Amino acid sequence: MRLVLGIESSCDETAAAIIEDGCRIRANIIASQIETHRPFGGVVPELASREHLLKIVEVVAQACQKANISLTDIDGIAVTYGPGLVGALLVGICYAKSLAYVLKKPLVGINHLEGHIYSVVFDNPPVEYPALAMVVSGGHTSIYFSPEAEKYKLVAHTRDDAAGEAFDKVAKLLGLGYPGGPIIDRLARQGDAQAAPLVFTNPRMADGCFDFSFSGLKTAVLRYVQEHQIAPLTPDAPPTSEICDLAASFQTAVVRSLISSLRKTATTYQPKTLTLSGGVACNSALRSAIKELAGKLSIPVYYPSPILTTDNAAMIAAAGFPKLVRGERAGLDLTANTSIKLQNFDLPLASPDNKKVRYRLS
Ligand code: KG4
Ligand code: ZN
């Protein structure tokens, strides 16, 4: 097992990649649908499926061309089978199954979230376990505890919006465009977070619960906009200082919440490595805050290069590699699972008098 073809179509990127030996990228092709969805300020599922259908064959062909191989040279295929949009997922799954059948190659289905966690393998030293993996994207905000590779326990998740979703919704409210995360990141650098204080309370979480909530923060931005009568930016207008201040204040609050939960989970689970992945892992403030936290904990933090933070197929092929090597196989009955969770072992919940958790593999 040397060359793995990865296929990803769970949301608004049609992607194919060829990976060698699990961690060397021979090709990483991503056809983004941002222009299709931009007028709507978010992903329109039916448009996403149709565009995947138009792009999938070409994207896989381009990946082979870039890697200078033919489809018959592939040793295995890894495809995202969830979570995601059902129509979008089915395009990638059907194409991967057809290729596996015709080429007689082994196939594995990959959880998109495990793919994001594997996106760190390309630009970093090997992860030392136990590890804590924070995945922050447009659809997910979670922290996973891994006592060893491919074992995951979900230890924190968002109770409402994902962090990336909150970035996108706040950007829409301020008339900043789509996707909002990179724009807010840029404007926040010119703003003063103290100049736009946001008032909100997080829902009370039980002791030992490290979950996130971003909907109160989003409402606080809305209230601030109403009280200060801030008009959304019109297209091509330069950003005002009050919008930059508000972007900085919102981003600071998101980063503070993510880091606070990561610090508490790290105290409890005592990881040897932190990883940060998903689209929001591109955020400059979040990257520097997590670096600072890792420094205080005296452990390394790994994140992917920017092109590998958002959805891509290299991470799917990387997650598929150890499974294919082990002989794991998906049948031709593989289908989409839109709401699949990532958790395959359990351990007792942390409690205030048992700060460090002992874990047991099932
Ligand atoms: O991982 P991803 O491509 O898609 C999902 O699996 O959801 O993440 C996309 C999300 C979007 O919400 C986008 O606004 C956010 O990542 N994002 C950012 C930044 N770059 C992308 N959020 C904050 N700061 C950024 N620099
Ligand atoms: Zn994703």
XYZ file of N, CA, C and O and ligand atoms in Angstrom, residues 10 112 116 137 278 310-311 315, ligand 2:
33
model
N -17.898 16.486 0.976
C -18.935 16.536 2.019
C -19.692 17.855 2.070
O -20.808 17.914 2.563
N -15.187 12.552 8.082
C -14.589 13.845 7.703
C -13.811 14.477 8.873
O -12.764 15.095 8.665
N -9.918 15.788 9.172
C -9.360 17.064 9.647
C -8.232 16.808 10.657
O -7.204 17.480 10.632
N -14.330 24.189 12.612
C -14.632 24.426 11.195
C -15.971 25.134 11.065
O -16.535 25.615 12.048
N -9.199 22.182 10.857
C -10.483 22.726 10.419
C -10.273 24.145 9.909
O -9.248 24.771 10.208
N -8.787 24.072 5.409
C -10.156 23.920 4.906
C -10.266 22.558 4.207
O -9.285 21.826 4.078
N -11.484 22.233 3.743
C -11.728 20.870 3.261
C -10.813 20.492 2.090
O -10.652 21.252 1.140
N -6.148 15.091 3.429
C -6.381 14.661 4.815
C -7.217 13.365 4.851
O -7.051 12.538 5.750
Zn -14.377 20.285 7.078
